[in-house]
Structure formats: C-alpha cells, structure tokens
PDB file of C-alpha atoms in Angstrom:
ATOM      1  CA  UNK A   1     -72.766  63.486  84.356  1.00  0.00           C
ATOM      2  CA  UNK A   2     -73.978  66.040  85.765  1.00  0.00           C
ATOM      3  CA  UNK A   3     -73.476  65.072  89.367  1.00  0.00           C
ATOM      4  CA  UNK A   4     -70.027  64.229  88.550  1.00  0.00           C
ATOM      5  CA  UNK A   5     -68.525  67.131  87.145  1.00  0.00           C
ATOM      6  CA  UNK A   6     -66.856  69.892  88.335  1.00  0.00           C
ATOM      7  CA  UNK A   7     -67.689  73.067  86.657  1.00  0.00           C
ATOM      8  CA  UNK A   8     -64.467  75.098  85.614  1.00  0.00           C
ATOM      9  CA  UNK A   9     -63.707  79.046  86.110  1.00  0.00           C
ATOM     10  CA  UNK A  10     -61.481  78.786  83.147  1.00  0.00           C
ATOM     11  CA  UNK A  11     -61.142  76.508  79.937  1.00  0.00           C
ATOM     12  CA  UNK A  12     -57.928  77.184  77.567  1.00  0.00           C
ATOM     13  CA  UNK A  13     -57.436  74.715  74.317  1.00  0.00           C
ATOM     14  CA  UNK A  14     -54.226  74.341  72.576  1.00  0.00           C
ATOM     15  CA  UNK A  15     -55.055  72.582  69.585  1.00  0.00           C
ATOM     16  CA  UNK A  16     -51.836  70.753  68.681  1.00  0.00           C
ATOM     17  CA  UNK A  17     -52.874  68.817  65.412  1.00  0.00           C
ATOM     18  CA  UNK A  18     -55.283  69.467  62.906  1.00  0.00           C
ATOM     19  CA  UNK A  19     -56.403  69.315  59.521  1.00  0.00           C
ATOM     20  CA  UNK A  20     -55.587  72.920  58.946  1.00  0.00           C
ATOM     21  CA  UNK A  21     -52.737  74.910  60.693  1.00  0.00           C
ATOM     22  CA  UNK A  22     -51.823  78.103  59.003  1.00  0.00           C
ATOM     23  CA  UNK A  23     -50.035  80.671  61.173  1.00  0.00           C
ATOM     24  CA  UNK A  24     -49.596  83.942  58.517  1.00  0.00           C
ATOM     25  CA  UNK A  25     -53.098  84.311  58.500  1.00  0.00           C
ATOM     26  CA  UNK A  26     -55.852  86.433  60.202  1.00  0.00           C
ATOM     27  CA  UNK A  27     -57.404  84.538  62.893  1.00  0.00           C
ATOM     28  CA  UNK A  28     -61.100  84.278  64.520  1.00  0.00           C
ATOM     29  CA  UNK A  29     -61.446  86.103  67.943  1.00  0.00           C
ATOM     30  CA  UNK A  30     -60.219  84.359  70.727  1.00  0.00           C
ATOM     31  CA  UNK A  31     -57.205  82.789  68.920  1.00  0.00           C
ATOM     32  CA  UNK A  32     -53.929  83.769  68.908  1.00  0.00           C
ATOM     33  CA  UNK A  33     -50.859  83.621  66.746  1.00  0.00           C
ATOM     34  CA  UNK A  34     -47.361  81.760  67.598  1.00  0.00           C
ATOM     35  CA  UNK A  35     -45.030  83.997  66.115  1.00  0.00           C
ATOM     36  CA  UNK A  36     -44.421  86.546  68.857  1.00  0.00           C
ATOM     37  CA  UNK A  37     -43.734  82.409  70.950  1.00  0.00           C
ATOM     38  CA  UNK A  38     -41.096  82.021  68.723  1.00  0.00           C
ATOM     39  CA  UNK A  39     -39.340  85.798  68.427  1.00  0.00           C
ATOM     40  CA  UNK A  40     -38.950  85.300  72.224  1.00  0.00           C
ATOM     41  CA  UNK A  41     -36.660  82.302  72.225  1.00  0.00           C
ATOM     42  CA  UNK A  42     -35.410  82.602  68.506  1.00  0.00           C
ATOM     43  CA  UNK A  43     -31.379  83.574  68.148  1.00  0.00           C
ATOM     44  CA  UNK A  44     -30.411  86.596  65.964  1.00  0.00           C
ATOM     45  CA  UNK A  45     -30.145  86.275  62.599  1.00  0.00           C
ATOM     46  CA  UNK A  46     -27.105  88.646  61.599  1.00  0.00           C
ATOM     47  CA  UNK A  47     -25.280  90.015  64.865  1.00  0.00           C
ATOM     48  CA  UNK A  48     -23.860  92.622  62.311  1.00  0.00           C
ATOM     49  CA  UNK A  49     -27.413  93.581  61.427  1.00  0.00           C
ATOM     50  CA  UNK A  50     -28.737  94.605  64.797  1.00  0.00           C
ATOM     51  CA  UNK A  51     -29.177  91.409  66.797  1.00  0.00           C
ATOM     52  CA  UNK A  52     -32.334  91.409  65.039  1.00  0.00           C
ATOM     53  CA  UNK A  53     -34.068  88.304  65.813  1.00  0.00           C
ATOM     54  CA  UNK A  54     -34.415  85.489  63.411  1.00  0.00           C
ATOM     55  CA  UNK A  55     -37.293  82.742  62.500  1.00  0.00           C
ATOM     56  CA  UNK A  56     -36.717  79.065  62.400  1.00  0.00           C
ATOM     57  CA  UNK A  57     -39.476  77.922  60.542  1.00  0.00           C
ATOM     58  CA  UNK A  58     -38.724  74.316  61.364  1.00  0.00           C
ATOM     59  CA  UNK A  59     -40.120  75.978  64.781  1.00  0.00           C
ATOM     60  CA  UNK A  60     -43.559  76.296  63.151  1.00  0.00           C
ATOM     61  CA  UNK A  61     -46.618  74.592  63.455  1.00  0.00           C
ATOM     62  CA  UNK A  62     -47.287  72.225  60.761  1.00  0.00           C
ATOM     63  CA  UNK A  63     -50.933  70.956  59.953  1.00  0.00           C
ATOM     64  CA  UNK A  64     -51.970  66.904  59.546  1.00  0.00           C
ATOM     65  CA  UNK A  65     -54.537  64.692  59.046  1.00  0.00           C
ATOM     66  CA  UNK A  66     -56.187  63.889  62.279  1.00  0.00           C
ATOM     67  CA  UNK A  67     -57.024  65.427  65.981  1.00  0.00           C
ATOM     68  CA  UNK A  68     -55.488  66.673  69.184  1.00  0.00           C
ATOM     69  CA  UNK A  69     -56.411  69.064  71.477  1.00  0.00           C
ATOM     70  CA  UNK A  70     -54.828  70.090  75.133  1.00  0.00           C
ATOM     71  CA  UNK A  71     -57.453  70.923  77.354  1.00  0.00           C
ATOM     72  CA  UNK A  72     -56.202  72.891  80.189  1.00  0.00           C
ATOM     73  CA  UNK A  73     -59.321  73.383  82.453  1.00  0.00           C
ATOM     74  CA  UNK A  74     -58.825  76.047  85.898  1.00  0.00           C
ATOM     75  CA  UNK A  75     -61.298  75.182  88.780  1.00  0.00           C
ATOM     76  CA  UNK A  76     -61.171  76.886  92.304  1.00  0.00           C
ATOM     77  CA  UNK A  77     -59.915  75.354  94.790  1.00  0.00           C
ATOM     78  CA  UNK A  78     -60.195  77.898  97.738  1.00  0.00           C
ATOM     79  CA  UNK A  79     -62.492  80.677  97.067  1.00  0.00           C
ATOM     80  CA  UNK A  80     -60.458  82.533 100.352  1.00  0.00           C
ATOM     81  CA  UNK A  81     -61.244  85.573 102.164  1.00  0.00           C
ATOM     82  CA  UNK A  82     -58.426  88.082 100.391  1.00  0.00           C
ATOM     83  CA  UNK A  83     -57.186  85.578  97.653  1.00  0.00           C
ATOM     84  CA  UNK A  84     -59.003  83.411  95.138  1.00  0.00           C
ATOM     85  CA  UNK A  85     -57.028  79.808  94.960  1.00  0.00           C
ATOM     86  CA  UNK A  86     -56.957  77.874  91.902  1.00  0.00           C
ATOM     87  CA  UNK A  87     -55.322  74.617  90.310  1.00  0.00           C
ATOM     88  CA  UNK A  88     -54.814  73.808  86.634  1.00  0.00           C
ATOM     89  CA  UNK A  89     -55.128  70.615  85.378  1.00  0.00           C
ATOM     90  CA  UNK A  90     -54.335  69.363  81.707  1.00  0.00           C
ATOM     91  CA  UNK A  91     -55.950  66.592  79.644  1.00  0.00           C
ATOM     92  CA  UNK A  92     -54.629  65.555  75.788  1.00  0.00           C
ATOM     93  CA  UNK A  93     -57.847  64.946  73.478  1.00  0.00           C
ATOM     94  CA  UNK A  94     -56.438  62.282  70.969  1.00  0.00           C
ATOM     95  CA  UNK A  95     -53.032  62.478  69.536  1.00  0.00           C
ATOM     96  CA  UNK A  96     -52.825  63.036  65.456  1.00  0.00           C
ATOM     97  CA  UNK A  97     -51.770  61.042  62.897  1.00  0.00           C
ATOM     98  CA  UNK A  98     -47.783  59.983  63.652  1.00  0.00           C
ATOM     99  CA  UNK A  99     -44.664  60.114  65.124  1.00  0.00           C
ATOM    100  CA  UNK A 100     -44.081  63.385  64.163  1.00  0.00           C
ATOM    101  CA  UNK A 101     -46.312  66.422  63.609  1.00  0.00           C
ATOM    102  CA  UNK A 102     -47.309  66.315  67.138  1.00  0.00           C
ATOM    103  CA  UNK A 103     -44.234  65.857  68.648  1.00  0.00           C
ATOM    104  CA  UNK A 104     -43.184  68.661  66.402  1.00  0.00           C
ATOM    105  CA  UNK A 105     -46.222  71.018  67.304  1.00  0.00           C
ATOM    106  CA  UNK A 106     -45.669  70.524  71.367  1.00  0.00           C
ATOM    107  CA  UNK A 107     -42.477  71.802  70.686  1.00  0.00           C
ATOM    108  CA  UNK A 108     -43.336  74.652  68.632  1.00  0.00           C
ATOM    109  CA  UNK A 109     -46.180  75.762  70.747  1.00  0.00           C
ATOM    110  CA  UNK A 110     -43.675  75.183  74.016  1.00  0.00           C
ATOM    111  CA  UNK A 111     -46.407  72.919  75.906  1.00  0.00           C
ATOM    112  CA  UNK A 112     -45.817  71.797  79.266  1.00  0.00           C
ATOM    113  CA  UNK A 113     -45.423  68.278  78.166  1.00  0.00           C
ATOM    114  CA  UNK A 114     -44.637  66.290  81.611  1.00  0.00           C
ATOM    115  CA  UNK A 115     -47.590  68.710  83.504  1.00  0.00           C
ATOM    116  CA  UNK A 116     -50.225  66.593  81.348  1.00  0.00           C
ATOM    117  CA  UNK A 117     -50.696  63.822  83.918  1.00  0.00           C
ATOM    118  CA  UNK A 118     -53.667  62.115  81.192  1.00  0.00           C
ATOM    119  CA  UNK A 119     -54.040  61.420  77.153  1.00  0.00           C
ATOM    120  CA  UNK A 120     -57.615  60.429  76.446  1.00  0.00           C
ATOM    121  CA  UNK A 121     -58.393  58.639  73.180  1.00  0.00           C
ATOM    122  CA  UNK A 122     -61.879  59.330  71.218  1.00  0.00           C
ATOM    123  CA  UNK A 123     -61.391  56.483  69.269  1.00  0.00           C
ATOM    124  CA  UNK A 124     -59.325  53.670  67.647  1.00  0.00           C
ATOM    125  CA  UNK A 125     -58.264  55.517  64.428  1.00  0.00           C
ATOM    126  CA  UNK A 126     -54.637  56.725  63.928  1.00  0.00           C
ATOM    127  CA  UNK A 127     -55.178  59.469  62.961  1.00  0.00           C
ATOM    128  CA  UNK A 128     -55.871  60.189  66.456  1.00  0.00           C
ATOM    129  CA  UNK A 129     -53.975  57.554  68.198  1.00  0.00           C
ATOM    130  CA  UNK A 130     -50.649  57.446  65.910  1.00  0.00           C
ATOM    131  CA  UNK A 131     -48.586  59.960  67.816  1.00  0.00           C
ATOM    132  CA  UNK A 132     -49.392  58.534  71.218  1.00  0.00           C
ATOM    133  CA  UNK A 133     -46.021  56.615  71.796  1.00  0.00           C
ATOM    134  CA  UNK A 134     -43.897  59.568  70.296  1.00  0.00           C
ATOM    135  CA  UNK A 135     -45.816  61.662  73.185  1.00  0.00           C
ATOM    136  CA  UNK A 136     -45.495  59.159  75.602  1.00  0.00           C
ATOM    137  CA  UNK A 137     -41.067  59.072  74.770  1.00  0.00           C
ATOM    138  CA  UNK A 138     -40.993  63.093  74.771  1.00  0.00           C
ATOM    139  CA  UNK A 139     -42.660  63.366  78.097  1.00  0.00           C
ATOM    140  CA  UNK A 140     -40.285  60.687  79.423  1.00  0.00           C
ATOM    141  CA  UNK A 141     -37.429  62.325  77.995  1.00  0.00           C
ATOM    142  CA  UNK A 142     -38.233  65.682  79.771  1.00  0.00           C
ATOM    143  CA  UNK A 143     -39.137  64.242  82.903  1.00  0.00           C
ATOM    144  CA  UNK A 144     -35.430  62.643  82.973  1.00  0.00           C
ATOM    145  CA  UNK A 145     -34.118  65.908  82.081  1.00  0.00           C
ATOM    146  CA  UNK A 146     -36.238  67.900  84.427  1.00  0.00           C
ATOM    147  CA  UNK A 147     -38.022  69.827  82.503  1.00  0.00           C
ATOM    148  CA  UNK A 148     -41.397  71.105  82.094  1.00  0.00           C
ATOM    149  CA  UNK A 149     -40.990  71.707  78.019  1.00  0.00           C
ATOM    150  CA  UNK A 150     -38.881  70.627  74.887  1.00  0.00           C
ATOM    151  CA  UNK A 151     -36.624  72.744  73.650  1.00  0.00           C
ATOM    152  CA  UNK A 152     -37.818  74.210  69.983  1.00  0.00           C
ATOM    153  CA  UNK A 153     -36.839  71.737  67.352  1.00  0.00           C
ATOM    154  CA  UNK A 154     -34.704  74.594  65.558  1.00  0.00           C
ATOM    155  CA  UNK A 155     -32.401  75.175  68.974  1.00  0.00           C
ATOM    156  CA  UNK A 156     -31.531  73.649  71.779  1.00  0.00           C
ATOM    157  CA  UNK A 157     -31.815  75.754  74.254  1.00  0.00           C
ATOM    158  CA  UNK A 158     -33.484  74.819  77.466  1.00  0.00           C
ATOM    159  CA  UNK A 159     -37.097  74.952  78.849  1.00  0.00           C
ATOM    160  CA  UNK A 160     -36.002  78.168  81.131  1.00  0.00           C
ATOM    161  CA  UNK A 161     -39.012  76.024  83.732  1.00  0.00           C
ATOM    162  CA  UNK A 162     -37.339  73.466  85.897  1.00  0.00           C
ATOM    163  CA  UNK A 163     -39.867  70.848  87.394  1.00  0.00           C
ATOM    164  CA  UNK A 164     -40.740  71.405  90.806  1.00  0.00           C
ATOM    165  CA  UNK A 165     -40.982  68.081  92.142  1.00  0.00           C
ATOM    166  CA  UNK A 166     -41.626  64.344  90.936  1.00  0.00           C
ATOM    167  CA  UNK A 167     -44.603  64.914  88.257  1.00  0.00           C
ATOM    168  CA  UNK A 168     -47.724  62.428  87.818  1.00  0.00           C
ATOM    169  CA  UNK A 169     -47.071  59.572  85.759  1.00  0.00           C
ATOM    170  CA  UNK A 170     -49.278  59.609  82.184  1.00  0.00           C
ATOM    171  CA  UNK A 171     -52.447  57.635  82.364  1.00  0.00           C
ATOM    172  CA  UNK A 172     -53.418  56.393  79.365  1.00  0.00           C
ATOM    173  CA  UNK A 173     -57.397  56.476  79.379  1.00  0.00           C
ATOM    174  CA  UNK A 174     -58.967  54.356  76.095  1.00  0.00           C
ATOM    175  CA  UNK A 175     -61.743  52.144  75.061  1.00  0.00           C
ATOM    176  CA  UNK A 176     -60.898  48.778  75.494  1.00  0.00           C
ATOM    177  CA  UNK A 177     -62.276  47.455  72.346  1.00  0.00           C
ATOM    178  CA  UNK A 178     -58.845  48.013  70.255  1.00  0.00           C
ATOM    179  CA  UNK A 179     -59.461  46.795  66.737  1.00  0.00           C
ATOM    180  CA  UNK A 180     -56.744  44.622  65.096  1.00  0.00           C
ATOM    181  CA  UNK A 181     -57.234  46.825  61.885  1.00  0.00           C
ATOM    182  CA  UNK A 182     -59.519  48.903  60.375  1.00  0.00           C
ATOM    183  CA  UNK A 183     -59.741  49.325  57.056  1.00  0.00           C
ATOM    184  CA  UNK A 184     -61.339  51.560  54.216  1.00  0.00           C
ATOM    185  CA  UNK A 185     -63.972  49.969  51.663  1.00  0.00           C
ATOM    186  CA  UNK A 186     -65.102  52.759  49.151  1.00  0.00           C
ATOM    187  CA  UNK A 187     -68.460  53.327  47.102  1.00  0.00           C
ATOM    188  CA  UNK A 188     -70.063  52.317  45.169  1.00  0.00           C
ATOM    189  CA  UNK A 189     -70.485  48.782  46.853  1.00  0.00           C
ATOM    190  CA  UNK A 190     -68.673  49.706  50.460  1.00  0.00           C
ATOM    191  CA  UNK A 191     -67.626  45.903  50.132  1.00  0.00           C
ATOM    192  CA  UNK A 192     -63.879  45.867  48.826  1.00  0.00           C
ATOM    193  CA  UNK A 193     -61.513  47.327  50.555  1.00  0.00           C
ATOM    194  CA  UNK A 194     -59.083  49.661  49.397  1.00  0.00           C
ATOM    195  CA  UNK A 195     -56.304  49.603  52.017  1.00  0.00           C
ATOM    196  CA  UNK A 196     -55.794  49.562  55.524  1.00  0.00           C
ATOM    197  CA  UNK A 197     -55.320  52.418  57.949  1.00  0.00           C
ATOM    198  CA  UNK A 198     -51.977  52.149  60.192  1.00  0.00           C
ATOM    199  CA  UNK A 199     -52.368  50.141  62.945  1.00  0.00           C
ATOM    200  CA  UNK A 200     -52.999  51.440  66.626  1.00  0.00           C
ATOM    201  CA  UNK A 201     -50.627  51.685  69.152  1.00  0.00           C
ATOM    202  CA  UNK A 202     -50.839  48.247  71.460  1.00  0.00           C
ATOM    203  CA  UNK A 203     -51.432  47.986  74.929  1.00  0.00           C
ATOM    204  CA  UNK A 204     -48.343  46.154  75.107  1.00  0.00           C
ATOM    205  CA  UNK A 205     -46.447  49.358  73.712  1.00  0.00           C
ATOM    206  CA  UNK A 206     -48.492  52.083  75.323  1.00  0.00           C
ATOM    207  CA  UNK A 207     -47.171  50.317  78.872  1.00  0.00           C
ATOM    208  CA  UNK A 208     -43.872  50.072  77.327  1.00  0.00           C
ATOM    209  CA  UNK A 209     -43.184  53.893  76.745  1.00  0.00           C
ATOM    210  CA  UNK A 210     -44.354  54.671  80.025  1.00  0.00           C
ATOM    211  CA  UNK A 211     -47.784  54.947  79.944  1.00  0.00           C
ATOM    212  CA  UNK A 212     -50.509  53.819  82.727  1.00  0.00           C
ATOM    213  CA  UNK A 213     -52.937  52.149  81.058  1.00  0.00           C
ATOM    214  CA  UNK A 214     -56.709  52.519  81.759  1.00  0.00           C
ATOM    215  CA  UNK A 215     -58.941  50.343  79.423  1.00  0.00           C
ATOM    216  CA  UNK A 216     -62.906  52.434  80.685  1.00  0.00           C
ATOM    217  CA  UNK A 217     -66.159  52.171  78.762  1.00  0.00           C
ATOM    218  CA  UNK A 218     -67.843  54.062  80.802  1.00  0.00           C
ATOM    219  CA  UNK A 219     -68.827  57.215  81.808  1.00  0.00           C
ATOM    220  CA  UNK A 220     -66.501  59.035  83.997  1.00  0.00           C
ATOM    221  CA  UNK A 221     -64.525  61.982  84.812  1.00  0.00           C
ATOM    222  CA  UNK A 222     -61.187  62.705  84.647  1.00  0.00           C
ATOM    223  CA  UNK A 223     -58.456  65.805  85.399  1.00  0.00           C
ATOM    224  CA  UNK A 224     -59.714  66.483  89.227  1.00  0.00           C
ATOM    225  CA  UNK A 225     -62.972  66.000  88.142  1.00  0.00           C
ATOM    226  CA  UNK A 226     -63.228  68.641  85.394  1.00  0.00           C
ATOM    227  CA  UNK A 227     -63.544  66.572  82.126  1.00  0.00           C
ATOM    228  CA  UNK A 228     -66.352  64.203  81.533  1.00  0.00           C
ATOM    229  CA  UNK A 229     -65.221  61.434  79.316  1.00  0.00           C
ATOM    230  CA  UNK A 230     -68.163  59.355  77.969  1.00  0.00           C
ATOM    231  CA  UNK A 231     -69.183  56.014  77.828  1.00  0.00           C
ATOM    232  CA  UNK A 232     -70.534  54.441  74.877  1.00  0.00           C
ATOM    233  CA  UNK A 233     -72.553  56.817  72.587  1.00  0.00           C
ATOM    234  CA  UNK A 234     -76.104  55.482  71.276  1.00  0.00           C
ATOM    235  CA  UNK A 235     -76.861  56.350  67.672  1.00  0.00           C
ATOM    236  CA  UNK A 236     -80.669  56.574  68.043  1.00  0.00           C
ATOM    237  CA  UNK A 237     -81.547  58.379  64.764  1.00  0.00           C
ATOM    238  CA  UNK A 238     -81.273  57.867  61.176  1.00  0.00           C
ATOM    239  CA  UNK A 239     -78.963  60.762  60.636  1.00  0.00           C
ATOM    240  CA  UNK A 240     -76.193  59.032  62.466  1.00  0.00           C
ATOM    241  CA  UNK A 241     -75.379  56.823  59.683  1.00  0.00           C
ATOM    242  CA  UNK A 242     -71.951  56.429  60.451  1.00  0.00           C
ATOM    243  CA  UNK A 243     -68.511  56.193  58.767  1.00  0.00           C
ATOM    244  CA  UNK A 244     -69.594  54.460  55.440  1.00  0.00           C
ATOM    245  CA  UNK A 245     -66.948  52.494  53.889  1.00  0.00           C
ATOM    246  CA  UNK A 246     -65.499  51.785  57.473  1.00  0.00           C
ATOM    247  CA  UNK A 247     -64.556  47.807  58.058  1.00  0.00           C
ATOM    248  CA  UNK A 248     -62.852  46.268  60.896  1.00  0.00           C
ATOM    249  CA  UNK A 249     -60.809  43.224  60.961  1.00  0.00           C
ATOM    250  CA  UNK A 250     -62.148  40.116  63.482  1.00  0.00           C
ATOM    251  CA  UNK A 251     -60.663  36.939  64.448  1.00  0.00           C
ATOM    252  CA  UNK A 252     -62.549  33.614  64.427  1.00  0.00           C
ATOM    253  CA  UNK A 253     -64.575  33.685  67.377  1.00  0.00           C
ATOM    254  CA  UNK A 254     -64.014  37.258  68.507  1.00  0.00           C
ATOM    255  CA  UNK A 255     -67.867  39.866  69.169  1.00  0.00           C
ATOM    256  CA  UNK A 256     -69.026  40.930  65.536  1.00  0.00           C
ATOM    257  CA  UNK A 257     -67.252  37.876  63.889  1.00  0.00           C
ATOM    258  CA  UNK A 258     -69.486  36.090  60.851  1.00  0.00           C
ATOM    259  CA  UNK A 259     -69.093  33.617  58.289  1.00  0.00           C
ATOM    260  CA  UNK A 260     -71.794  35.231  55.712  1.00  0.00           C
ATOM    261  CA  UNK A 261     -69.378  38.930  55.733  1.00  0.00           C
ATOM    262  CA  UNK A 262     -69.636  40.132  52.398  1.00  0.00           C
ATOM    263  CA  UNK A 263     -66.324  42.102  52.165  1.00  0.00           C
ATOM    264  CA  UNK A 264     -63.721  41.547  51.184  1.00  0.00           C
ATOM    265  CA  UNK A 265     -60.480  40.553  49.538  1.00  0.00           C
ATOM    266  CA  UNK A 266     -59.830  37.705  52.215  1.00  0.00           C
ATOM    267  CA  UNK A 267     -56.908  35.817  51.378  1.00  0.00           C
ATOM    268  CA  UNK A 268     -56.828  31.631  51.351  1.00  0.00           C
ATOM    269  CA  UNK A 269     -55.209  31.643  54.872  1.00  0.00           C
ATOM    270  CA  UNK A 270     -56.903  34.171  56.601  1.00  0.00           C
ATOM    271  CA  UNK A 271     -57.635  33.519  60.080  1.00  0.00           C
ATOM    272  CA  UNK A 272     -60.537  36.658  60.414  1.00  0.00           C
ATOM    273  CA  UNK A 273     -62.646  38.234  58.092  1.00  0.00           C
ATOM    274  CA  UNK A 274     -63.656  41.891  57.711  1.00  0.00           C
ATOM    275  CA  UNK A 275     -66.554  43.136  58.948  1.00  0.00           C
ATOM    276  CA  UNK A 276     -68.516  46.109  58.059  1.00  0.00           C
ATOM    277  CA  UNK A 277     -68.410  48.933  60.698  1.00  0.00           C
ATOM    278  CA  UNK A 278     -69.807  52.162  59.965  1.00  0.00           C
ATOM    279  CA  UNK A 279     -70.739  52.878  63.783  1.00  0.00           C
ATOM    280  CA  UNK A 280     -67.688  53.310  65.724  1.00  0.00           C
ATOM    281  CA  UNK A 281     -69.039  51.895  68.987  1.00  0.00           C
ATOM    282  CA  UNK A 282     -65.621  52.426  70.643  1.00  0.00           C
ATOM    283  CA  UNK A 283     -65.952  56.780  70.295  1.00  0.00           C
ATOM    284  CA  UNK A 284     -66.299  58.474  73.231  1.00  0.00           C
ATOM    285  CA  UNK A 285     -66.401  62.242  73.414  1.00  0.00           C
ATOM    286  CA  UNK A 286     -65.182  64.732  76.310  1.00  0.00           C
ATOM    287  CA  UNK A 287     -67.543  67.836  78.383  1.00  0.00           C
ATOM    288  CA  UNK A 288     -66.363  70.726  80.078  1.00  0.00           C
ATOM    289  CA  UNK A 289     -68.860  72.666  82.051  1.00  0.00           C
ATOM    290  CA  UNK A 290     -67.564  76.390  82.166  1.00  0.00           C
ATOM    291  CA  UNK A 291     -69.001  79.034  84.284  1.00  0.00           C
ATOM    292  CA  UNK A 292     -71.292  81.645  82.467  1.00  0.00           C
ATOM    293  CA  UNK A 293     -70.663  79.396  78.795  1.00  0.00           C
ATOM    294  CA  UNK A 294     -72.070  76.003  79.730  1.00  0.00           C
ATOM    295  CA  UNK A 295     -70.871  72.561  78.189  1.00  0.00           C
ATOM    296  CA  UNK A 296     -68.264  72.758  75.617  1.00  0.00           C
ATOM    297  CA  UNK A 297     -67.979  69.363  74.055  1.00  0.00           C
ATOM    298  CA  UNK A 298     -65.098  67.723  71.961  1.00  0.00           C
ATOM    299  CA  UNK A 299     -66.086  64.794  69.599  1.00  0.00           C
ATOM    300  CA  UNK A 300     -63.867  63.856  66.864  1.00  0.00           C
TER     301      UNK A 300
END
C-alpha cells in the first residue's frame, strides 16, 4: 500500500448516512452545521414579514440505519513557482440503507453528485449497498440536465453550477463475492433464522442504471491514486469474532456450500441451504494518507 498511494494535502468527509444525524445540536470540532446551507437557497417565508427567509425541513438531513461517507481527498498536482496547483477527486464509501435517505441527504447537503466519478462498497449488506441504484438514477438525471447538484427536495430551483464538460462515468468498485441473501439467526443457538436482510443490488441492475462495474478483491487504489481500497482482510486473532448470528444463503454446489449446515428453517424445495457466516470475507476497508495526520481509515 504504501508504494501505491498518494498522500493527500487535504481530506474533507461528508458523511451522507448514518445511524445518527441530528442537526439542532452542538457539534464536535471540526464539524459543521447545515442550516446556514439551507438559509442560502431557502425562499421567504412571509414577503409581508420582511422577506425573512424560511426553513423547509423536508430540506434536512435525516438519519438511517447504515453507512455512507463522501470522501473528497485534494492532492497537488503542480507544486509551481508562484502558484500551488491542485485537483480534487471524490470517492462514495458505501451507500445506506434505501432508496431514499441518501438520495434525500445529497440533496440536502447540495453534493456535487455527477463530480463523484466512483462508489466503493465495504461490503454486501444493504444497509450499505441499498441506496446504490437510487444514486446511480440521481447522478444520471443531473448529468442529462447538466448539472453538478440536485435541486433541494423542498424547491426546485436549480444547481446555480452548470457542468463544465462531459463528466466521468460512475465506476462501480465491489467485491465480487455478492451473496444471494444474507440473513439474521439470533442467540441463544445462532441457528434459526429470524428474517432476511433486503437483498443487494445485482450486477445486472448496477449496469442497468448506469453504473461501470468493477468486481476487485484486491488491493488497490482508486480516485487518482489517493484512496487505498483493500483486498481481503485476515482475521488473525480471537477478538475478531465476527458478526454472530450472520448466515448467508448458498446454492448446491456454490464455495461454502454443505450438506451437514445446521441452520435453518429450509423449506422442502429448497435448492441452497444457509450457512453460518460470522466473518464477512467480502469487507474491504478504505486509507487515506494525509500530510502531517497520517492514515485515516474507514471500515464499516
């Protein structure tokens, strides 16, 4: 890794779903709030009242179950003899839960959907893959539109930026090892299953809403060589016990398929069976090497 990547000047992260989003609140350093976003593009409230403006707060943020992160890494390009030239590149870390709270918070937050030129995918769980086609349609809407950013959900008035030129199409960077379902079996035995977690997005679809599919297991980096994506991560202690409970559905004949699984309900016509899985050998986690902080690292 090391030889590979490209230490940054500057690393910004939008964090567009998580488990908590709460935007009244006071803050940690370093973060900052969205309101004074939306006072600049909301419309008055009462034009008899001052023009004062007014909130939407269908606007807002709203919090979910689940991941994503934009990673907007700065590198220098041309360290120049009067003027320091640099390039931004931008990289979305897993994609929530569904359809709609990220779709929602890239509006809210005014993201620069169709400048992220790569989504990257920790893992096969939706709660971090489920919004991926919803992204995928946004991104394809604005590029028809030619613009850099949705409108707000509560108006819909334009993105004031105007693309520049044709952007990058979206690669689509995940582990090839897509599970047909995984599933949740809870103590005390970790052998019956409770229910089943949404399924992921396909391959088939992913292609189909526009995305450039790259299947990697390996180690490599991505966003002009700024982000180090990992291969396959080895649990080597006992501490790394896993997701207990977790259980994956295999076909007949597929890796990790076994008569003598002892979980279950299977049904009478079942063509698989389910497999325990606490190890998620599919995870991969991303590195950014910033100047004077070291490597920042995303696993989720």
């Amino acid at each position: 890794m090391a030889n590979q990547l490209k230490r940054v000047s500057k690393l910004t992260i939008t964090f567009l779903v998580d488990n908590n989003i709460e935007w009244m609140t006071k803050l940690p350093p370093g973060f900052t709030h969205e309101i004074n976003q939306h006072i600049s593009h909301s419309r008055p409230a009462r034009e008899d009242q001052g023009s004062v403006p007014g909130l939407d707060f269908n606007d807002f943020c709203c919090g979910a179950h689940g991941f994503a992160a934009l990673l907007e890494t700065e590198s220098v390009i041309d360290p120049g003899d009067e003027e320091v030239v640099t390039k931004k590149e931008y990289t979305l870390f897993d994609t929530g839960p569904d359809s709609l709270s990220l779709v929602r918070n890239i509006k809210a937050l005014q993201v620069p959907i169709t400048k992220i030129d790569r989504v990257v995918t920790s893992h096969w769980h939706s709660d971090h893959t489920g919004g991926l086609l919803s992204f995928l349609e946004l991104r394809s809407k604005c590029v028809e539109e030619g613009i850099t950013t949705p409108p707000p959900t509560g108006t819909a008035k334009p993105c004031a930026e105007k693309i520049g030129g044709p952007p990058a199409q979206c690669v689509v960077d995940v582990h090839p090892s897509r599970p047909h379902l995984r599933a949740i079996a809870p103590p005390p035995t970790w052998k019956t299953v409770l229910c089943t977690l949404p399924p992921d997005p396909s391959f088939e679809g992913i292609t189909a809403a526009g995305g450039i599919l790259e299947r990697r297991k390996d180690g490599h980096t991505v966003a002009n060589g700024t982000v180090w994506i990992s291969g396959e991560i080895p649990r080597v202690t006992e501490f790394e016990q896993g997701l207990l409970g977790g259980v994956r559905w295999v076909e007949k004949g597929e890796p990790g398929w076994t008569e003598d699984s002892e979980v279950g309900p299977i049904g009478e016509n079942a063509t698989g069976r389910w497999i325990a899985e606490p190890h998620l050998m599919d995870e991969r986690y991303a590195a950014v090497d910033v100047e004077g902080k070291g490597l920042v690292l995303f696993s989720s």
